[in-house]
Amino acid sequence: MLYLVPFWIAFLVGILVGWAWKPKWAELLTQKLSSVVSKSLELSLPSSSSMSPMFCLKNFGSSSCLNSLNLQPEAWVIDNGEQGKTLSVSPSEYDNSSTSRSVVNEGCSSAITEEDLKHLCQLVEMRDGGPTWMHMMDRSTPNMSYQAWRRDPKTGPPQYRSRTVFENATARIVRDFFWDDEFRPKWDDMLAYSATIEECSTTGTMVVQWIRKFPFFCSDREYIIGRRIWEVDGSYYCVTKAVTCASVPRRNKPRRVDLYYSSWYIRAVESRSGNGQLTACEVLLFHHEDMGIPWEIAKLGVRQGMWGTVKKIEPGLCAYKKERESLASLSQSAYMAQVNTKISMEYLISLESNEDLSRSDVDSTSENPLAQNISRALIYGGLIVLACSLDHGALSKTFIFGMGRKLTDRGNRPS
C-alpha cells in the first residue's frame, strides 16, 4: 500500500490537471470522432426524427432516450417438443417483469432427484464435508431475524448459508411465497421475466426460465431452473438448481448462468416472544452461483447489498399473506408448490446413512476487518478512476462519489 500511495497521488494530480487544462486540438479530435461514430451508427440503425445514437449516448438513462428507442430485438422462442406449440417471449413482456406458462410437459420429473434431496439434507445437518462457515451478518426487524455465513471452497464460487425466522408465519405460506413466480416481482425487483417451461403434476417438479436484472457492473442473466419440494412431517425441503433444457436455445444476451444452486429448508419454530407456540417459521437457505464475474467482486457486491435485499422479503411476505386471504384462487406456480413428494423421516435418514461425510463447522467470528478495509480502498480507488475517466458523461461525478461513500458507510457498520 505504501508503494501505491505515490502512484495514486501522481495519477490524481494528472487527472486534475487534465480537467483544468484541455487543448483545443483535443476538443476538435473528440468532436470529429463523435461525428464519425454518429454517422456510422445512423447508417446501421433505423432513422428517427426525435432520436439519434449520439443523443442516447449523451443522455444515457434518461426517459426521453429510452422511450425514443424503437428497436425490436427478436423474441426468445421456447420449443417444448410438441408440434405447433411454442412460447414466444417478447421484449415488452421481459421489460414488464411478466410471467408466462408454456405447454405442460410431463418429461421433467427427472430434473431433480433424490440425490439432490440427500445433498440438501447434508447441508442442513452440516455434514457435507465442506469448509468452515464464516459469519457475515446478524440483523433483525420487529418481525424477522436474519443471520448469514459464507465459505470459500477450493473450487467453485463462494457459497452462502443463511437462517431467517419470520414471526407469525406458517411453513406452508412461506413455501408458497418463495415458489410463487407471479407474485415475486412485487418484492423482488431483480426478477425481470419468468416462464414455466415444464411441470410434472405427479412429483411437482418444475423447469422455469428466469431473467434477472443486476446493477450496472453486471448485465442481465438468464437462468433455467429445475425445482422440486419434499415434505417431511410438516417441514419442506425445497431444491432449486440450474438444469439443462434443450427446448430453450442459448443466446448471447442475456448470458445464461449454468452453475446455480439455491435451496431451502422450511419448518415451524417457536416464536421469539417466548409463548411456547410454533407460530414462527425458520428458513435455512443455501445458495451459490457463477455469474461469470470475478468471485472477489461478486463477494463484495453480496456483502454490500445483502441486507438491503433481504429486508424487502418480510414486507413482501406480509403483502402475500393478505393477498392470499383475499383471493380464492392460487397462481399456477403457487399451486405447484403444494404438489409435494411426501416421505417419512425414517426414509430420509436411510438416504443419508449411505455416506459418512465430515461435519462442517460454523465460525462465530466475523470476516477479517483488514480485508474489509482493503475492499473499501478498492471501492474508492475504482470509483475515482471511473469518475476521472468521464467528461460530460452519463454518470455525474457527484453521483459516483456519493455512491462510494454510501458503500463504505455500509461496510463500516457492525455486522
Short mmCIF file of C-alpha atoms in Angstrom, two decimals:
data_model
loop_
_atom_site.label_atom_id
_atom_site.label_comp_id
_atom_site.label_asym_id
_atom_site.label_seq_id
_atom_site.Cartn_x
_atom_site.Cartn_y
_atom_site.Cartn_z
CA MET A 1 0.00 0.00 0.00
CA LEU A 2 2.90 2.38 0.75
CA TYR A 3 4.27 1.91 -2.75
CA LEU A 4 0.83 2.56 -4.26
CA VAL A 5 0.26 5.90 -2.47
CA PRO A 6 2.71 7.93 -4.63
CA PHE A 7 1.28 6.32 -7.74
CA TRP A 8 -2.30 7.29 -6.82
CA ILE A 9 -1.25 10.84 -5.91
CA ALA A 10 0.52 11.30 -9.24
CA PHE A 11 -2.41 9.80 -11.10
CA LEU A 12 -4.97 12.06 -9.42
CA VAL A 13 -2.83 15.16 -9.95
CA GLY A 14 -2.59 14.29 -13.63
CA ILE A 15 -6.35 13.89 -13.87
CA LEU A 16 -6.97 17.22 -12.13
CA VAL A 17 -4.58 18.95 -14.49
CA GLY A 18 -6.35 17.29 -17.40
CA TRP A 19 -9.68 18.64 -16.22
CA ALA A 20 -8.32 22.16 -15.72
CA TRP A 21 -6.42 22.38 -19.00
CA LYS A 22 -7.66 20.84 -22.20
CA PRO A 23 -6.07 21.83 -25.52
CA LYS A 24 -8.27 22.85 -28.43
CA TRP A 25 -6.86 20.12 -30.64
CA ALA A 26 -8.16 17.51 -28.16
CA GLU A 27 -11.65 19.01 -28.29
CA LEU A 28 -11.60 19.09 -32.11
CA LEU A 29 -10.41 15.48 -32.23
CA THR A 30 -13.21 14.41 -29.86
CA GLN A 31 -15.83 16.21 -31.95
CA LYS A 32 -14.60 14.64 -35.19
CA LEU A 33 -14.55 11.18 -33.61
CA SER A 34 -18.08 11.66 -32.28
CA SER A 35 -19.37 12.73 -35.68
CA VAL A 36 -17.79 9.73 -37.39
CA VAL A 37 -19.27 7.31 -34.85
CA SER A 38 -22.65 9.03 -35.09
CA LYS A 39 -22.76 8.74 -38.88
CA SER A 40 -21.73 5.10 -38.84
CA LEU A 41 -24.36 4.24 -36.25
CA GLU A 42 -27.08 6.18 -38.04
CA LEU A 43 -26.38 4.18 -41.19
CA SER A 44 -26.86 0.89 -39.34
CA LEU A 45 -29.84 1.87 -37.16
CA PRO A 46 -33.37 2.96 -38.12
CA SER A 47 -33.61 6.70 -38.51
CA SER A 48 -35.78 8.76 -36.19
CA SER A 49 -36.52 12.46 -36.18
CA SER A 50 -36.53 12.60 -32.38
CA MET A 51 -33.52 10.47 -31.58
CA SER A 52 -30.02 9.84 -32.84
CA PRO A 53 -27.45 7.37 -31.49
CA MET A 54 -25.28 10.16 -30.09
CA PHE A 55 -28.33 11.64 -28.38
CA CYS A 56 -28.73 8.40 -26.47
CA LEU A 57 -25.04 8.22 -25.68
CA LYS A 58 -25.09 11.72 -24.24
CA ASN A 59 -28.39 11.24 -22.41
CA PHE A 60 -27.96 7.64 -21.34
CA GLY A 61 -30.59 6.55 -18.82
CA SER A 62 -32.99 9.43 -19.46
CA SER A 63 -36.65 8.68 -20.12
CA SER A 64 -36.59 10.53 -23.43
CA CYS A 65 -33.76 8.35 -24.67
CA LEU A 66 -35.32 5.09 -23.52
CA ASN A 67 -38.77 5.97 -24.86
CA SER A 68 -37.40 7.01 -28.23
CA LEU A 69 -35.62 3.74 -28.86
CA ASN A 70 -37.69 1.81 -31.34
CA LEU A 71 -35.51 -1.25 -31.76
CA GLN A 72 -37.31 -4.58 -31.55
CA PRO A 73 -34.95 -7.50 -30.90
CA GLU A 74 -36.20 -10.88 -31.87
CA ALA A 75 -38.21 -12.76 -29.30
CA TRP A 76 -36.97 -15.74 -27.35
CA VAL A 77 -38.77 -18.81 -28.62
CA ILE A 78 -39.21 -21.83 -26.37
CA ASP A 79 -39.95 -25.06 -28.15
CA ASN A 80 -41.47 -27.69 -25.88
CA GLY A 81 -41.09 -30.56 -28.27
CA GLU A 82 -44.76 -30.57 -29.24
CA GLN A 83 -45.65 -29.75 -32.80
CA GLY A 84 -47.10 -26.31 -33.29
CA LYS A 85 -46.83 -25.27 -29.63
CA THR A 86 -44.15 -22.77 -28.71
CA LEU A 87 -43.78 -19.95 -26.24
CA SER A 88 -42.57 -16.64 -27.59
CA VAL A 89 -41.05 -14.26 -25.06
CA SER A 90 -41.46 -10.74 -26.35
CA PRO A 91 -39.27 -7.82 -25.25
CA SER A 92 -42.29 -5.99 -23.85
CA GLU A 93 -43.04 -8.95 -21.58
CA TYR A 94 -39.41 -9.05 -20.49
CA ASP A 95 -39.43 -5.35 -19.57
CA ASN A 96 -42.66 -5.61 -17.60
CA SER A 97 -41.47 -8.36 -15.25
CA SER A 98 -44.09 -10.71 -16.65
CA THR A 99 -44.72 -14.37 -16.08
CA SER A 100 -45.69 -16.84 -18.79
CA ARG A 101 -46.59 -20.51 -18.90
CA SER A 102 -45.74 -22.91 -21.66
CA VAL A 103 -47.39 -26.18 -22.60
CA VAL A 104 -47.18 -28.72 -19.77
CA ASN A 105 -44.58 -31.39 -20.41
CA GLU A 106 -44.56 -34.43 -18.13
CA GLY A 107 -40.98 -35.36 -19.04
CA CYS A 108 -39.24 -33.17 -16.43
CA SER A 109 -39.74 -35.45 -13.42
CA SER A 110 -36.05 -36.45 -13.52
CA ALA A 111 -34.70 -32.89 -13.44
CA ILE A 112 -34.45 -33.01 -9.62
CA THR A 113 -33.82 -36.40 -7.97
CA GLU A 114 -33.38 -37.87 -4.51
CA GLU A 115 -29.65 -37.26 -4.81
CA ASP A 116 -30.45 -33.55 -4.67
CA LEU A 117 -32.62 -34.14 -1.59
CA LYS A 118 -29.80 -36.02 0.09
CA HIS A 119 -27.34 -33.22 -0.65
CA LEU A 120 -29.70 -30.62 0.83
CA CYS A 121 -30.14 -32.75 3.96
CA GLN A 122 -26.38 -32.92 4.35
CA LEU A 123 -26.18 -29.14 4.07
CA VAL A 124 -28.91 -28.69 6.68
CA GLU A 125 -27.18 -31.08 9.08
CA MET A 126 -23.80 -29.53 8.16
CA ARG A 127 -22.39 -32.94 7.22
CA ASP A 128 -21.50 -32.25 3.60
CA GLY A 129 -17.74 -32.26 4.23
CA GLY A 130 -17.28 -28.63 3.16
CA PRO A 131 -15.06 -25.94 4.73
CA THR A 132 -15.95 -23.86 7.78
CA TRP A 133 -18.74 -21.30 7.51
CA MET A 134 -17.61 -17.73 8.32
CA HIS A 135 -20.13 -15.42 9.98
CA MET A 136 -21.11 -12.41 7.86
CA MET A 137 -24.20 -10.74 9.27
CA ASP A 138 -26.71 -10.74 12.12
CA ARG A 139 -29.64 -8.34 11.63
CA SER A 140 -33.26 -8.19 12.71
CA THR A 141 -36.54 -6.30 12.38
CA PRO A 142 -39.58 -6.49 14.69
CA ASN A 143 -40.97 -9.46 12.72
CA MET A 144 -37.84 -11.03 11.21
CA SER A 145 -34.36 -12.11 12.27
CA TYR A 146 -31.56 -12.85 9.80
CA GLN A 147 -28.12 -14.45 10.03
CA ALA A 148 -25.71 -15.16 7.18
CA TRP A 149 -22.50 -17.10 6.69
CA ARG A 150 -20.09 -17.62 3.79
CA ARG A 151 -17.44 -20.14 2.89
CA ASP A 152 -14.93 -20.41 0.06
CA PRO A 153 -14.50 -23.93 -1.33
CA LYS A 154 -11.26 -24.94 -3.02
CA THR A 155 -13.04 -24.99 -6.37
CA GLY A 156 -16.14 -23.13 -7.41
CA PRO A 157 -17.79 -19.84 -6.42
CA PRO A 158 -18.37 -18.65 -2.83
CA GLN A 159 -21.18 -20.41 -1.01
CA TYR A 160 -23.69 -18.73 1.30
CA ARG A 161 -25.80 -20.04 4.16
CA SER A 162 -28.49 -18.00 5.89
CA ARG A 163 -31.06 -18.51 8.63
CA THR A 164 -34.21 -16.38 8.56
CA VAL A 165 -37.04 -16.55 11.10
CA PHE A 166 -40.37 -14.94 10.21
CA GLU A 167 -42.78 -14.20 13.06
CA ASN A 168 -46.47 -15.03 12.67
CA ALA A 169 -45.97 -17.10 9.53
CA THR A 170 -46.62 -20.74 8.73
CA ALA A 171 -44.29 -23.03 6.84
CA ARG A 172 -46.94 -23.54 4.16
CA ILE A 173 -47.38 -19.86 3.36
CA VAL A 174 -43.60 -19.27 3.28
CA ARG A 175 -43.17 -22.25 0.96
CA ASP A 176 -45.79 -20.88 -1.43
CA PHE A 177 -44.34 -17.36 -1.14
CA PHE A 178 -40.89 -18.34 -2.39
CA TRP A 179 -42.36 -20.55 -5.14
CA ASP A 180 -44.87 -18.02 -6.49
CA ASP A 181 -43.24 -16.50 -9.59
CA GLU A 182 -46.34 -14.47 -10.40
CA PHE A 183 -46.13 -12.59 -7.10
CA ARG A 184 -42.32 -12.45 -6.80
CA PRO A 185 -41.79 -9.29 -8.93
CA LYS A 186 -43.79 -7.34 -6.33
CA TRP A 187 -40.99 -7.79 -3.78
CA ASP A 188 -38.02 -8.98 -5.87
CA ASP A 189 -37.22 -6.13 -8.27
CA MET A 190 -34.33 -8.11 -9.79
CA LEU A 191 -36.69 -10.57 -11.48
CA ALA A 192 -37.35 -9.16 -14.95
CA TYR A 193 -39.05 -12.18 -16.52
CA SER A 194 -40.17 -15.69 -15.59
CA ALA A 195 -41.80 -18.51 -17.53
CA THR A 196 -42.77 -22.09 -16.76
CA ILE A 197 -41.23 -24.38 -19.35
CA GLU A 198 -42.21 -27.78 -17.99
CA GLU A 199 -44.07 -29.14 -14.98
CA CYS A 200 -44.94 -32.57 -13.64
CA SER A 201 -48.30 -32.91 -11.91
CA THR A 202 -47.18 -36.12 -10.16
CA THR A 203 -43.99 -35.02 -8.39
CA GLY A 204 -44.46 -31.24 -8.55
CA THR A 205 -41.17 -30.85 -10.41
CA MET A 206 -40.95 -27.68 -12.50
CA VAL A 207 -38.49 -26.27 -15.01
CA VAL A 208 -38.69 -22.49 -15.18
CA GLN A 209 -36.86 -19.73 -17.01
CA TRP A 210 -35.78 -16.61 -15.14
CA ILE A 211 -34.15 -13.44 -16.39
CA ARG A 212 -32.71 -11.33 -13.59
CA LYS A 213 -31.52 -7.74 -13.62
CA PHE A 214 -28.29 -6.75 -11.92
CA PRO A 215 -26.53 -3.44 -11.15
CA PHE A 216 -24.58 -1.55 -13.78
CA PHE A 217 -21.42 -3.62 -13.34
CA CYS A 218 -23.18 -6.82 -14.43
CA SER A 219 -25.55 -7.36 -17.36
CA ASP A 220 -28.79 -9.34 -17.15
CA ARG A 221 -28.54 -13.09 -16.62
CA GLU A 222 -30.75 -15.97 -17.76
CA TYR A 223 -31.46 -19.00 -15.56
CA ILE A 224 -33.00 -22.34 -16.49
CA ILE A 225 -34.01 -23.71 -13.09
CA GLY A 226 -35.33 -27.09 -12.06
CA ARG A 227 -37.16 -27.23 -8.73
CA ARG A 228 -38.99 -29.70 -6.53
CA ILE A 229 -40.30 -29.92 -2.95
CA TRP A 230 -40.24 -32.82 -0.49
CA GLU A 231 -42.42 -32.77 2.65
CA VAL A 232 -41.23 -34.50 5.83
CA ASP A 233 -43.52 -34.26 8.89
CA GLY A 234 -44.72 -30.75 8.06
CA SER A 235 -41.25 -29.47 7.08
CA TYR A 236 -40.23 -28.76 3.50
CA TYR A 237 -37.02 -29.44 1.59
CA CYS A 238 -37.14 -27.14 -1.46
CA VAL A 239 -34.46 -27.77 -4.09
CA THR A 240 -33.78 -25.38 -6.97
CA LYS A 241 -30.77 -25.58 -9.25
CA ALA A 242 -29.67 -24.91 -12.82
CA VAL A 243 -30.58 -27.65 -15.28
CA THR A 244 -30.10 -28.20 -18.98
CA CYS A 245 -33.06 -27.67 -21.29
CA ALA A 246 -32.71 -28.35 -24.99
CA SER A 247 -36.02 -26.64 -25.77
CA VAL A 248 -34.66 -23.21 -24.78
CA PRO A 249 -31.87 -22.15 -27.17
CA ARG A 250 -28.84 -20.45 -25.69
CA ARG A 251 -28.31 -16.83 -26.78
CA ASN A 252 -25.53 -14.29 -26.41
CA LYS A 253 -27.74 -11.95 -24.39
CA PRO A 254 -28.86 -12.38 -21.73
CA ARG A 255 -25.98 -14.58 -20.65
CA ARG A 256 -27.07 -17.93 -19.23
CA VAL A 257 -25.89 -19.00 -15.76
CA ASP A 258 -25.00 -22.68 -15.87
CA LEU A 259 -23.88 -23.06 -12.25
CA TYR A 260 -26.70 -22.12 -9.90
CA TYR A 261 -27.88 -23.68 -6.63
CA SER A 262 -30.42 -22.17 -4.24
CA SER A 263 -32.31 -24.46 -1.85
CA TRP A 264 -34.33 -24.03 1.35
CA TYR A 265 -35.29 -26.00 4.41
CA ILE A 266 -38.53 -24.59 5.86
CA ARG A 267 -40.05 -25.56 9.20
CA ALA A 268 -42.18 -24.17 12.02
CA VAL A 269 -40.26 -22.97 15.11
CA GLU A 270 -41.10 -21.35 18.42
CA SER A 271 -41.71 -17.62 18.39
CA ARG A 272 -39.05 -15.41 19.94
CA SER A 273 -41.79 -13.91 22.12
CA GLY A 274 -41.37 -17.00 24.31
CA ASN A 275 -45.01 -18.09 24.32
CA GLY A 276 -44.08 -21.69 23.62
CA GLN A 277 -46.14 -21.79 20.42
CA LEU A 278 -44.80 -22.75 16.98
CA THR A 279 -46.04 -19.52 15.40
CA ALA A 280 -42.79 -18.60 13.64
CA CYS A 281 -41.18 -20.06 10.52
CA GLU A 282 -37.46 -20.79 10.05
CA VAL A 283 -35.86 -20.82 6.60
CA LEU A 284 -32.36 -22.19 6.05
CA LEU A 285 -31.08 -21.08 2.64
CA PHE A 286 -28.02 -22.47 0.83
CA HIS A 287 -27.01 -20.54 -2.26
CA HIS A 288 -24.16 -20.28 -4.75
CA GLU A 289 -23.87 -19.36 -8.41
CA ASP A 290 -21.29 -18.42 -11.02
CA MET A 291 -22.45 -15.34 -12.95
CA GLY A 292 -19.24 -15.10 -14.95
CA ILE A 293 -17.68 -12.21 -12.99
CA PRO A 294 -14.62 -12.35 -10.68
CA TRP A 295 -15.61 -14.00 -7.41
CA GLU A 296 -13.99 -11.31 -5.26
CA ILE A 297 -16.15 -8.66 -6.95
CA ALA A 298 -19.20 -10.89 -6.50
CA LYS A 299 -18.43 -11.31 -2.80
CA LEU A 300 -18.08 -7.56 -2.38
CA GLY A 301 -21.42 -6.95 -4.09
CA VAL A 302 -23.18 -9.58 -2.00
CA ARG A 303 -21.74 -8.25 1.25
CA GLN A 304 -22.75 -4.67 0.49
CA GLY A 305 -26.21 -5.41 -0.89
CA MET A 306 -27.29 -8.44 1.13
CA TRP A 307 -29.27 -6.74 3.88
CA GLY A 308 -30.88 -4.25 1.50
CA THR A 309 -32.27 -7.19 -0.48
CA VAL A 310 -33.23 -9.38 2.49
CA LYS A 311 -35.18 -6.72 4.35
CA LYS A 312 -37.61 -6.49 1.39
CA ILE A 313 -38.72 -10.08 1.97
CA GLU A 314 -40.62 -9.51 5.22
CA PRO A 315 -42.97 -6.77 3.90
CA GLY A 316 -43.38 -8.83 0.73
CA LEU A 317 -44.44 -11.83 2.83
CA CYS A 318 -46.96 -9.69 4.73
CA ALA A 319 -48.44 -8.47 1.43
CA TYR A 320 -48.56 -12.05 0.15
CA LYS A 321 -50.46 -13.26 3.21
CA LYS A 322 -53.05 -10.50 2.77
CA GLU A 323 -53.43 -11.31 -0.93
CA ARG A 324 -53.87 -15.00 -0.21
CA GLU A 325 -56.55 -14.24 2.35
CA SER A 326 -58.48 -12.11 -0.13
CA LEU A 327 -58.14 -14.34 -3.20
CA ALA A 328 -59.87 -17.68 -3.60
CA SER A 329 -57.70 -18.93 -6.48
CA LEU A 330 -53.97 -19.69 -6.49
CA SER A 331 -51.46 -18.84 -9.17
CA GLN A 332 -50.19 -21.82 -11.11
CA SER A 333 -46.74 -21.74 -9.52
CA ALA A 334 -48.26 -21.47 -6.01
CA TYR A 335 -50.49 -24.42 -6.86
CA MET A 336 -47.44 -26.44 -7.96
CA ALA A 337 -45.76 -25.58 -4.64
CA GLN A 338 -48.46 -27.68 -2.97
CA VAL A 339 -47.70 -30.73 -5.11
CA ASN A 340 -45.03 -32.24 -2.86
CA THR A 341 -43.34 -35.61 -2.58
CA LYS A 342 -44.18 -36.80 0.96
CA ILE A 343 -41.64 -39.05 2.65
CA SER A 344 -41.10 -40.23 6.22
CA MET A 345 -38.25 -39.24 8.50
CA GLU A 346 -37.08 -42.85 8.54
CA TYR A 347 -36.76 -42.85 4.76
CA LEU A 348 -34.87 -39.56 4.86
CA ILE A 349 -32.43 -40.97 7.41
CA SER A 350 -31.89 -44.03 5.22
CA LEU A 351 -30.85 -41.76 2.34
CA GLU A 352 -28.18 -40.11 4.46
CA SER A 353 -26.90 -43.33 6.03
CA ASN A 354 -25.15 -44.37 2.83
CA GLU A 355 -22.46 -41.71 3.24
CA ASP A 356 -20.49 -40.55 6.26
CA LEU A 357 -19.03 -37.16 5.46
CA SER A 358 -17.16 -34.90 7.85
CA ARG A 359 -19.08 -32.20 9.69
CA SER A 360 -18.91 -28.57 8.50
CA ASP A 361 -18.23 -26.15 11.34
CA VAL A 362 -19.58 -22.65 11.82
CA ASP A 363 -17.10 -19.96 12.81
CA SER A 364 -18.62 -17.44 15.23
CA THR A 365 -16.08 -14.75 14.32
CA SER A 366 -16.73 -12.22 11.59
CA GLU A 367 -14.76 -11.79 8.41
CA ASN A 368 -11.27 -10.28 8.51
CA PRO A 369 -11.55 -6.49 9.15
CA LEU A 370 -8.33 -5.89 7.18
CA ALA A 371 -9.98 -7.39 4.11
CA GLN A 372 -12.95 -5.05 4.59
CA ASN A 373 -10.63 -2.01 4.81
CA ILE A 374 -8.81 -3.05 1.64
CA SER A 375 -12.18 -3.54 -0.07
CA ARG A 376 -13.22 -0.01 0.87
CA ALA A 377 -9.94 1.33 -0.51
CA LEU A 378 -10.51 -0.54 -3.76
CA ILE A 379 -14.06 0.85 -3.98
CA TYR A 380 -12.85 4.42 -3.62
CA GLY A 381 -9.95 3.88 -6.00
CA GLY A 382 -12.13 2.26 -8.65
CA LEU A 383 -14.82 4.92 -8.40
CA ILE A 384 -12.22 7.71 -8.59
CA VAL A 385 -10.81 6.20 -11.77
CA LEU A 386 -14.33 5.87 -13.20
CA ALA A 387 -15.21 9.44 -12.32
CA CYS A 388 -11.97 10.78 -13.71
CA SER A 389 -12.49 8.98 -17.00
CA LEU A 390 -15.89 10.57 -17.59
CA ASP A 391 -16.00 14.06 -19.07
CA HIS A 392 -19.56 15.34 -19.50
CA GLY A 393 -20.62 11.68 -19.46
CA ALA A 394 -23.82 9.98 -18.46
CA LEU A 395 -22.84 9.48 -14.82
CA SER A 396 -22.04 12.58 -12.83
CA LYS A 397 -19.02 12.69 -10.58
CA THR A 398 -21.22 13.71 -7.67
CA PHE A 399 -23.30 10.56 -8.05
CA ILE A 400 -20.24 8.33 -8.27
CA PHE A 401 -18.53 9.73 -5.18
CA GLY A 402 -21.84 9.68 -3.31
CA MET A 403 -22.27 6.03 -4.17
CA GLY A 404 -18.75 5.33 -2.96
CA ARG A 405 -19.42 7.00 0.37
CA LYS A 406 -22.63 5.01 0.75
CA LEU A 407 -20.88 1.71 0.07
CA THR A 408 -18.07 2.41 2.52
CA ASP A 409 -20.51 3.61 5.17
CA ARG A 410 -22.31 0.28 4.88
CA GLY A 411 -19.00 -1.51 5.28
CA ASN A 412 -18.29 0.44 8.49
CA ARG A 413 -21.49 -0.71 10.17
CA PRO A 414 -21.11 -3.63 12.56
CA SER A 415 -22.49 -6.93 11.28
#
